Tab-separated table of C-alpha atoms in Angstrom:
chain	number	residue	atom	x	y	z
A	1	MET	CA	0.000	0.000	0.000
A	2	LYS	CA	2.830	2.324	0.934
A	3	ASP	CA	4.654	1.533	-2.303
A	4	ASN	CA	1.557	2.417	-4.340
A	5	ARG	CA	1.263	5.750	-2.554
A	6	MET	CA	4.922	6.508	-3.247
A	7	LYS	CA	4.456	5.672	-6.920
A	8	ILE	CA	1.387	7.917	-7.156
A	9	LEU	CA	3.276	10.725	-5.372
A	10	LYS	CA	6.250	10.337	-7.694
A	11	LYS	CA	4.049	10.423	-10.808
A	12	THR	CA	2.273	13.515	-9.448
A	13	LEU	CA	5.575	15.315	-8.803
A	14	ASP	CA	6.843	14.322	-12.253
A	15	SER	CA	3.682	15.706	-13.828
A	16	ILE	CA	4.013	18.980	-11.898
A	17	TRP	CA	7.699	19.246	-12.913
A	18	SER	CA	6.839	18.599	-16.561
A	19	PHE	CA	4.172	21.291	-16.406
A	20	LEU	CA	6.675	23.741	-14.886
A	21	ILE	CA	9.158	23.002	-17.672
A	22	LEU	CA	6.502	23.573	-20.330
A	23	ALA	CA	5.304	26.738	-18.621
A	24	SER	CA	8.909	27.979	-18.361
A	25	LEU	CA	9.408	27.403	-22.075
A	26	VAL	CA	6.295	29.436	-22.859
A	27	LEU	CA	7.345	32.219	-20.475
A	28	ILE	CA	10.860	32.365	-21.948
A	29	ILE	CA	9.386	32.858	-25.423
A	30	VAL	CA	6.603	35.267	-24.465
A	31	PHE	CA	8.399	37.424	-21.865
A	32	ALA	CA	11.234	38.149	-24.270
A	33	PHE	CA	8.870	40.427	-26.196
A	34	LEU	CA	6.256	41.597	-23.637
A	35	GLU	CA	6.224	45.243	-22.603
A	36	ILE	CA	5.464	44.966	-18.845
A	37	ASN	CA	7.035	46.006	-15.552
A	38	LEU	CA	10.800	45.593	-15.873
A	39	ILE	CA	11.407	43.988	-12.460
A	40	ALA	CA	8.525	41.510	-12.843
A	41	LYS	CA	9.698	40.671	-16.342
A	42	GLN	CA	13.249	39.989	-15.154
A	43	ILE	CA	12.141	37.858	-12.185
A	44	VAL	CA	9.828	35.645	-14.265
A	45	TRP	CA	12.328	35.274	-17.116
A	46	TYR	CA	15.277	34.365	-14.867
A	47	ILE	CA	13.227	31.815	-12.896
A	48	SER	CA	12.020	30.247	-16.145
A	49	CYS	CA	15.611	29.991	-17.399
A	50	ALA	CA	16.667	28.383	-14.111
A	51	VAL	CA	13.911	25.758	-14.462
A	52	MET	CA	14.935	24.961	-18.048
A	53	ILE	CA	18.610	24.674	-17.139
A	54	SER	CA	17.841	22.458	-14.133
A	55	SER	CA	15.701	20.208	-16.359
A	56	PHE	CA	18.698	19.902	-18.675
A	57	PHE	CA	20.941	18.615	-15.855
A	58	GLN	CA	18.186	16.396	-14.464
A	59	LYS	CA	17.793	14.636	-17.820
A	60	ARG	CA	21.546	14.244	-18.016
A	61	LYS	CA	21.607	12.397	-14.659
A	62	THR	CA	18.553	10.200	-15.141
A	63	LYS	CA	19.284	9.055	-18.720
A	64	ASP	CA	22.081	6.677	-19.555
A	65	LYS	CA	22.097	7.741	-23.198
A	66	PHE	CA	22.981	11.299	-24.074
A	67	GLU	CA	20.017	12.771	-25.932
A	68	VAL	CA	21.914	14.989	-28.340
A	69	TRP	CA	19.143	16.907	-30.076
A	70	GLU	CA	16.946	17.263	-26.994
A	71	ASN	CA	19.685	18.866	-24.904
A	72	ALA	CA	20.939	20.970	-27.810
A	73	SER	CA	17.445	22.350	-28.415
A	74	THR	CA	17.201	23.414	-24.739
A	75	ILE	CA	20.418	25.426	-25.032
A	76	LEU	CA	19.388	26.947	-28.362
A	77	ILE	CA	15.998	28.072	-27.021
A	78	ILE	CA	17.644	29.876	-24.108
A	79	VAL	CA	20.233	31.540	-26.373
A	80	ILE	CA	17.728	32.528	-29.077
A	81	PHE	CA	15.181	34.115	-26.779
A	82	GLY	CA	17.836	35.268	-24.312
A	83	GLY	CA	19.199	37.629	-26.928
A	84	SER	CA	15.717	38.922	-27.652
A	85	PHE	CA	15.113	39.414	-23.925
A	86	ILE	CA	18.312	41.427	-23.474
A	87	ILE	CA	17.640	43.615	-26.500
A	88	ASN	CA	14.028	44.336	-25.534
A	89	THR	CA	14.683	44.757	-21.786
A	90	TYR	CA	17.997	46.552	-21.328
A	91	LYS	CA	19.453	49.678	-22.840
A	92	THR	CA	22.699	48.274	-24.145
A	93	ALA	CA	24.906	48.281	-27.225
A	94	PHE	CA	23.900	44.663	-27.776
A	95	ASN	CA	21.715	45.029	-30.886
A	96	TRP	CA	20.284	42.646	-33.450
A	97	TYR	CA	23.559	42.550	-35.400
A	98	TRP	CA	25.464	41.303	-32.369
A	99	TYR	CA	22.576	39.015	-31.597
A	100	GLY	CA	23.055	37.365	-35.009
A	101	PHE	CA	26.795	37.054	-34.329
A	102	VAL	CA	26.278	35.300	-30.959
A	103	LEU	CA	23.473	33.121	-32.297
A	104	ALA	CA	25.543	31.990	-35.296
A	105	ALA	CA	28.496	31.124	-33.060
A	106	THR	CA	26.282	29.161	-30.665
A	107	ILE	CA	24.536	27.246	-33.446
A	108	THR	CA	27.905	26.479	-35.062
A	109	VAL	CA	29.384	24.955	-31.913
A	110	ILE	CA	26.250	23.042	-30.901
A	111	MET	CA	25.497	21.641	-34.357
A	112	THR	CA	29.113	20.608	-34.907
A	113	ILE	CA	29.209	18.820	-31.558
A	114	CYS	CA	25.869	17.111	-32.270
A	115	PHE	CA	26.911	15.848	-35.694
A	116	ALA	CA	30.319	14.772	-34.329
A	117	ILE	CA	28.629	12.746	-31.559
A	118	MET	CA	26.233	11.116	-34.010
A	119	ALA	CA	29.044	10.305	-36.458
A	120	TRP	CA	31.208	8.981	-33.601
A	121	ASN	CA	28.416	6.662	-32.417
A	122	ASN	CA	27.885	5.378	-35.972
A	123	SER	CA	31.568	5.204	-36.923
A	124	ASP	CA	31.531	1.396	-36.884
A	125	LYS	CA	28.752	1.363	-39.487
A	126	SER	CA	30.141	4.095	-41.713
A	127	LYS	CA	33.364	4.476	-43.647
A	128	LEU	CA	34.577	7.339	-41.450
A	129	THR	CA	37.256	6.642	-38.836
A	130	LYS	CA	37.065	8.290	-35.420
A	131	LYS	CA	40.269	10.212	-36.129
A	132	HIS	CA	38.749	11.553	-39.345
A	133	ILE	CA	35.542	12.519	-37.512
A	134	LEU	CA	37.474	14.561	-34.923
A	135	ALA	CA	39.535	16.269	-37.639
A	136	MET	CA	36.406	17.111	-39.641
A	137	ALA	CA	34.606	18.464	-36.542
A	138	LEU	CA	37.599	20.678	-35.678
A	139	LYS	CA	37.832	21.923	-39.249
A	140	LEU	CA	34.110	22.710	-39.432
A	141	VAL	CA	33.889	24.569	-36.123
A	142	SER	CA	37.020	26.585	-36.997
A	143	PHE	CA	35.723	27.426	-40.476
A	144	TYR	CA	32.241	28.520	-39.377
A	145	LEU	CA	33.570	30.515	-36.412
A	146	LEU	CA	35.985	32.334	-38.725
A	147	LEU	CA	33.099	33.154	-41.063
A	148	ASP	CA	31.170	34.420	-38.044
A	149	LEU	CA	34.132	36.594	-37.059
A	150	PHE	CA	34.307	37.778	-40.665
A	151	TYR	CA	30.663	38.859	-40.256
A	152	MET	CA	31.616	40.626	-36.999
A	153	SER	CA	34.181	42.690	-38.897
A	154	PHE	CA	31.265	44.191	-40.851
A	155	ILE	CA	29.516	45.134	-37.597
A	156	ILE	CA	32.530	47.086	-36.324
A	157	ASN	CA	33.469	48.149	-39.888
A	158	SER	CA	37.114	47.062	-39.607
A	159	LEU	CA	38.929	46.585	-42.920
A	160	PRO	CA	42.024	44.856	-41.371
A	161	LEU	CA	39.811	42.299	-39.585
A	162	LYS	CA	37.970	41.626	-42.810
A	163	PHE	CA	41.246	40.635	-44.445
A	164	VAL	CA	42.461	38.644	-41.415
A	165	PHE	CA	39.352	36.518	-40.963
A	166	GLY	CA	38.609	36.321	-44.693
A	167	ILE	CA	42.114	35.094	-45.574
A	168	LEU	CA	42.088	32.547	-42.700
A	169	SER	CA	38.764	31.231	-43.962
A	170	LEU	CA	40.187	30.967	-47.477
A	171	LEU	CA	43.205	29.011	-46.201
A	172	ILE	CA	40.914	26.441	-44.594
A	173	ILE	CA	38.891	26.201	-47.817
A	174	LEU	CA	42.007	25.684	-49.968
A	175	TYR	CA	43.317	23.073	-47.520
A	176	SER	CA	39.989	21.201	-47.511
A	177	LEU	CA	39.718	21.223	-51.296
A	178	SER	CA	43.296	19.960	-51.624
A	179	ILE	CA	43.072	17.032	-49.204
A	180	SER	CA	39.564	15.993	-50.271
A	181	PHE	CA	41.021	14.357	-53.397
A	182	LEU	CA	44.164	13.063	-51.696
A	183	SER	CA	42.663	11.553	-48.555
A	184	SER	CA	41.494	7.935	-48.543
A	185	SER	CA	38.509	8.882	-46.376
A	186	LYS	CA	35.282	9.761	-48.139
A	187	TYR	CA	34.639	13.512	-48.081
A	188	PRO	CA	30.954	14.606	-48.190
A	189	LYS	CA	30.109	16.156	-51.548
A	190	TRP	CA	28.046	18.991	-50.116
A	191	PHE	CA	31.129	20.139	-48.173
A	192	LEU	CA	32.990	20.397	-51.482
A	193	VAL	CA	30.181	22.481	-53.012
A	194	GLN	CA	30.066	24.690	-49.914
A	195	ASP	CA	33.850	25.258	-49.907
A	196	PHE	CA	33.898	26.036	-53.624
A	197	VAL	CA	31.015	28.548	-53.517
A	198	VAL	CA	32.166	30.306	-50.318
A	199	GLY	CA	35.773	30.316	-51.511
A	200	ILE	CA	34.923	31.998	-54.813
A	201	GLY	CA	32.693	34.546	-53.078
A	202	LEU	CA	35.317	35.426	-50.428
A	203	THR	CA	38.037	35.723	-53.039
A	204	ILE	CA	36.061	38.131	-55.215
A	205	TYR	CA	35.040	40.291	-52.238
A	206	LEU	CA	38.529	40.463	-50.682
A	207	ILE	CA	40.037	41.483	-54.010
A	208	PHE	CA	37.283	44.073	-54.476
A	209	ILE	CA	37.938	45.813	-51.120
A	210	ILE	CA	41.710	46.219	-51.661
A	211	PRO	CA	42.135	50.036	-51.587
A	212	ASN	CA	45.195	50.185	-53.878
A	213	ASN	CA	44.501	49.530	-57.577
A	214	ASP	CA	48.059	48.382	-58.383
A	215	LEU	CA	48.033	45.973	-55.438
A	216	GLN	CA	44.616	44.772	-56.518
A	217	THR	CA	45.983	43.910	-59.975
A	218	VAL	CA	48.932	41.989	-58.514
A	219	VAL	CA	46.751	40.068	-56.047
A	220	THR	CA	44.307	39.181	-58.827
A	221	ALA	CA	47.120	37.660	-60.893
A	222	VAL	CA	48.480	35.738	-57.875
A	223	ILE	CA	45.048	34.420	-56.916
A	224	ALA	CA	44.406	33.344	-60.517
A	225	ALA	CA	47.722	31.444	-60.500
A	226	VAL	CA	46.878	29.824	-57.133
A	227	TYR	CA	43.441	28.690	-58.303
A	228	GLY	CA	44.928	27.443	-61.571
A	229	GLY	CA	47.536	25.430	-59.674
A	230	LEU	CA	44.875	24.109	-57.333
A	231	LEU	CA	42.713	22.951	-60.230
A	232	THR	CA	45.743	21.260	-61.802
A	233	LEU	CA	46.558	19.573	-58.483
A	234	VAL	CA	42.986	18.424	-58.086
A	235	GLY	CA	42.937	17.042	-61.619
A	236	VAL	CA	46.194	15.122	-61.156
A	237	ALA	CA	45.165	13.872	-57.711
A	238	TRP	CA	41.779	12.741	-58.994
A	239	THR	CA	43.428	10.906	-61.913
A	240	ILE	CA	45.873	9.128	-59.579
A	241	LYS	CA	43.138	8.273	-57.093
A	242	HIS	CA	40.855	6.961	-59.839
A	243	SER	CA	43.729	4.922	-61.280
A	244	ASP	CA	44.544	3.431	-57.869
A	245	LYS	CA	40.890	2.617	-57.280
A	246	GLN	CA	40.603	0.929	-60.672
A	247	LYS	CA	43.811	-1.000	-60.023
A	248	ARG	CA	42.497	-2.144	-56.660
A	249	GLU	CA	39.218	-3.277	-58.227
A	250	ASP	CA	41.132	-5.200	-60.912
A	251	GLU	CA	43.289	-6.897	-58.266
A	252	LEU	CA	40.218	-7.862	-56.225
A	253	ALA	CA	38.479	-9.216	-59.314
A	254	LYS	CA	41.564	-11.235	-60.239
A	255	ALA	CA	41.967	-12.540	-56.688
A	256	LYS	CA	38.452	-13.987	-56.539
A	257	PRO	CA	38.763	-17.780	-56.581
A	258	ILE	CA	37.902	-19.387	-59.907
A	259	PHE	CA	38.033	-23.170	-59.707
A	260	THR	CA	36.318	-26.322	-60.835
A	261	PHE	CA	36.210	-29.967	-59.690
A	262	ASN	CA	36.873	-33.457	-60.936
A	263	ILE	CA	34.505	-36.368	-60.291
A	264	ILE	CA	36.078	-39.239	-58.367
A	265	ASN	CA	34.755	-42.557	-59.719
A	266	VAL	CA	36.769	-45.000	-57.592
A	267	GLU	CA	36.247	-45.813	-53.934
A	268	GLU	CA	39.922	-45.449	-53.045
A	269	PRO	CA	41.512	-42.844	-55.289
A	270	ASP	CA	45.243	-42.883	-55.807
A	271	ILE	CA	46.761	-40.361	-53.388
A	272	ALA	CA	50.293	-40.624	-54.746
A	273	ASN	CA	51.600	-37.194	-55.794
A	274	ARG	CA	48.316	-35.656	-54.638
A	275	LYS	CA	47.644	-33.024	-52.031
A	276	LEU	CA	45.156	-34.490	-49.572
A	277	CYS	CA	42.987	-32.583	-47.087
A	278	PHE	CA	40.890	-34.232	-44.353
A	279	ILE	CA	37.794	-32.651	-42.811
A	280	TYR	CA	37.669	-33.270	-39.065
A	281	ASP	CA	34.867	-32.962	-36.553
A	282	LYS	CA	34.502	-29.471	-35.131
A	283	ASP	CA	36.126	-30.309	-31.760
A	284	SER	CA	38.959	-32.540	-32.964
A	285	PHE	CA	41.408	-29.948	-34.281
A	286	SER	CA	43.457	-29.777	-31.069
A	287	GLY	CA	43.760	-33.561	-30.718
A	288	ALA	CA	43.645	-36.677	-32.847
A	289	PRO	CA	40.843	-36.949	-35.424
A	290	LYS	CA	37.789	-38.914	-34.400
A	291	PRO	CA	37.259	-42.310	-36.035
A	292	PRO	CA	35.464	-42.081	-39.398
A	293	ASN	CA	31.703	-42.233	-39.043
A	294	GLY	CA	29.498	-42.341	-42.143
A	295	ILE	CA	29.952	-42.637	-45.884
A	296	VAL	CA	33.194	-41.311	-47.330
A	297	SER	CA	32.829	-38.270	-49.592
A	298	TYR	CA	35.486	-36.965	-51.977
A	299	MET	CA	35.865	-33.725	-53.827
A	300	GLU	CA	38.864	-32.896	-55.976
A	301	LEU	CA	39.159	-29.163	-56.557
A	302	GLU	CA	41.185	-27.799	-59.469
A	303	ASN	CA	42.233	-24.175	-59.173
A	304	SER	CA	42.751	-21.721	-62.023
A	305	ALA	CA	45.963	-19.759	-62.573
A	306	ASN	CA	44.501	-16.556	-61.080
A	307	SER	CA	45.088	-16.743	-57.347
A	308	SER	CA	45.324	-19.087	-54.388
A	309	PHE	CA	42.626	-19.578	-51.756
A	310	THR	CA	42.118	-21.428	-48.490
A	311	ILE	CA	39.351	-23.789	-47.416
A	312	GLN	CA	38.357	-22.433	-43.996
A	313	ARG	CA	35.606	-24.872	-42.987
A	314	ILE	CA	32.701	-26.995	-44.252
A	315	TYR	CA	29.215	-27.055	-42.750
A	316	PHE	CA	27.284	-30.331	-42.496
A	317	ALA	CA	25.487	-32.368	-39.824
A	318	GLY	CA	24.399	-29.168	-38.063
A	319	SER	CA	27.871	-27.723	-37.393
A	320	TRP	CA	31.011	-26.352	-39.001
A	321	HIS	CA	33.932	-28.757	-39.511
A	322	ILE	CA	37.531	-27.662	-39.894
A	323	PRO	CA	40.048	-29.016	-42.400
A	324	SER	CA	43.532	-30.323	-41.796
A	325	ALA	CA	46.503	-28.006	-42.202
A	326	ASN	CA	46.823	-28.832	-45.909
A	327	ASN	CA	43.876	-26.647	-46.866
A	328	THR	CA	45.439	-24.068	-49.221
A	329	LEU	CA	44.966	-24.508	-52.942
A	330	LEU	CA	47.696	-22.822	-54.970
A	331	PRO	CA	47.180	-21.538	-58.532
A	332	SER	CA	47.040	-24.243	-61.221
A	333	ASN	CA	46.992	-26.982	-58.587
A	334	GLU	CA	44.604	-29.675	-57.388
A	335	LEU	CA	43.491	-30.642	-53.895
A	336	LEU	CA	41.673	-33.834	-52.880
A	337	VAL	CA	39.332	-33.324	-49.924
A	338	GLN	CA	38.011	-36.300	-47.942
A	339	MET	CA	35.234	-36.297	-45.306
A	340	TYR	CA	32.706	-38.690	-43.786
A	341	ARG	CA	28.972	-37.919	-43.703
A	342	GLN	CA	25.924	-39.774	-42.439
A	343	ASN	CA	23.228	-37.579	-43.977
A	344	LEU	CA	23.747	-37.890	-47.724
A	345	ILE	CA	20.702	-35.785	-48.626
A	346	GLU	CA	21.804	-32.440	-47.203
A	347	HIS	CA	24.124	-30.155	-49.134
A	348	PRO	CA	27.313	-29.222	-47.273
A	349	ILE	CA	28.433	-25.577	-47.366
A	350	MET	CA	32.084	-24.744	-48.010
A	351	GLU	CA	33.638	-21.490	-46.804
A	352	ILE	CA	36.806	-20.342	-48.552
A	353	GLU	CA	38.979	-17.238	-48.141
A	354	ASP	CA	41.037	-15.444	-50.782
A	355	ILE	CA	44.349	-13.619	-50.340
A	356	TYR	CA	42.510	-10.422	-49.331
A	357	ASN	CA	40.654	-12.225	-46.512
A	358	ARG	CA	37.338	-12.067	-48.360
A	359	LYS	CA	35.053	-14.996	-47.640
A	360	PHE	CA	33.018	-16.881	-50.239
A	361	TYR	CA	30.474	-19.637	-49.734
A	362	TYR	CA	29.632	-22.592	-51.990
A	363	ASP	CA	26.785	-25.085	-51.971
A	364	LEU	CA	28.235	-28.600	-52.484
A	365	MET	CA	26.039	-31.223	-54.137
A	366	PHE	CA	27.417	-34.759	-53.979
A	367	ILE	CA	26.435	-37.788	-56.038
A	368	CYS	CA	26.589	-41.254	-54.500
A	369	LEU	CA	28.261	-43.990	-56.576
A	370	PRO	CA	28.018	-47.785	-55.937
A	371	THR	CA	31.074	-50.067	-56.143
A	372	PHE	CA	31.409	-53.727	-57.071
A	373	GLN	CA	31.195	-54.571	-53.336
A	374	ASN	CA	27.954	-52.510	-53.016
A	375	VAL	CA	29.710	-50.073	-50.663
A	376	ARG	CA	28.717	-46.600	-51.572
A	377	PHE	CA	30.897	-43.503	-51.644
A	378	CYS	CA	30.150	-39.948	-52.733
A	379	SER	CA	31.863	-37.600	-55.116
A	380	LEU	CA	31.258	-33.913	-55.712
A	381	GLY	CA	28.847	-33.573	-58.612
A	382	GLU	CA	28.039	-29.851	-58.626
A	383	LEU	CA	28.941	-26.682	-56.750
A	384	LYS	CA	27.293	-23.275	-56.745
A	385	GLU	CA	28.337	-20.005	-55.130
A	386	ILE	CA	25.772	-18.653	-52.671
A	387	THR	CA	25.455	-15.367	-50.824
A	388	LEU	CA	25.573	-14.588	-47.132
A	389	GLN	CA	21.848	-13.778	-47.237
A	390	GLU	CA	21.097	-17.256	-48.589
A	391	LEU	CA	23.059	-18.769	-45.703
A	392	GLN	CA	21.103	-16.734	-43.203
A	393	ALA	CA	17.852	-17.814	-44.865
A	394	ARG	CA	18.885	-21.416	-44.200
A	395	ASP	CA	19.589	-20.589	-40.524
A	396	ILE	CA	23.239	-21.552	-40.897
A	397	PRO	CA	25.380	-19.789	-38.256
A	398	ILE	CA	28.237	-17.743	-39.672
A	399	GLU	CA	30.227	-17.044	-36.518
């Protein structure tokens, strides 16, 4: 009974707290623009901000997972309407131009941190490494803050600061454009478009505001040479990168195992001058092989001249079975594989690995052949490559 009362009390307090948070949000928005008594306006607005900030820290303590967008939106709401509150309440030099400067800086930092956290959490699923994510986040926050400072130079009407922050922004753009074609990491295309458009715009404006005409002519020629060299560098780098990528694809295509098989039509094939591989039970690799149990099955694989590969394991009788040490098939060579099976209806699955550690799976279909003593043995009659999805559809464990 006491526990039920405590639960009801807790739910009631949580409901009241949620209502206070919602009311505080409304008051923060509304009181930023209301024309009422100054002291009352300040008291209500500051209390509302305190409630919102406390709710931020309360969520941080009670939740194991950091809610990126939810916490970021709380900060942004306070900053957005905080600037409006200051402008409409106090007589200060903080005007709407400075408000835009502060708001842009805040949004830049928060959004960069949010995207960096999301990319970091999904780094295992994406092609971006954690080191690349940190470098990109640092580059982005530096670039956008410099653009924001470049905007500030217009507010204070400072020509030297325009050149300082504009040139620093251009250096980051030129660096980003240069490494985007040289780096092995994938660079988002919209970043390239952004850097190109902003870079061209900044260049034209900075040249335009140079007060000396002779200096303007010289700088124009230098900038043209720099952009020409950059385009040449990008073209060469793209050609080399494309060539390397094509070479890599050709090597991977050539390394994919291409092999066939020979049908064994005798119960005891001649093993002289043959490479022989035995398939053991799954738990017999560390010790002696278990005694043969079932009908003997043979498959003689004949490799092409392309590349070597390794037989990793074969699945039958509900489990994976490992081969003996002699499980590598060299180019233009043959390998005789022997195993014992009881269930002759099921199709074993063979897993092989190429020189680049890529795994391929094959469905093995055996044919059973009688001998003059009426003792049957099996020989590989057909094989077909299958996908990982087909294996999963058959409920065959991969790990």
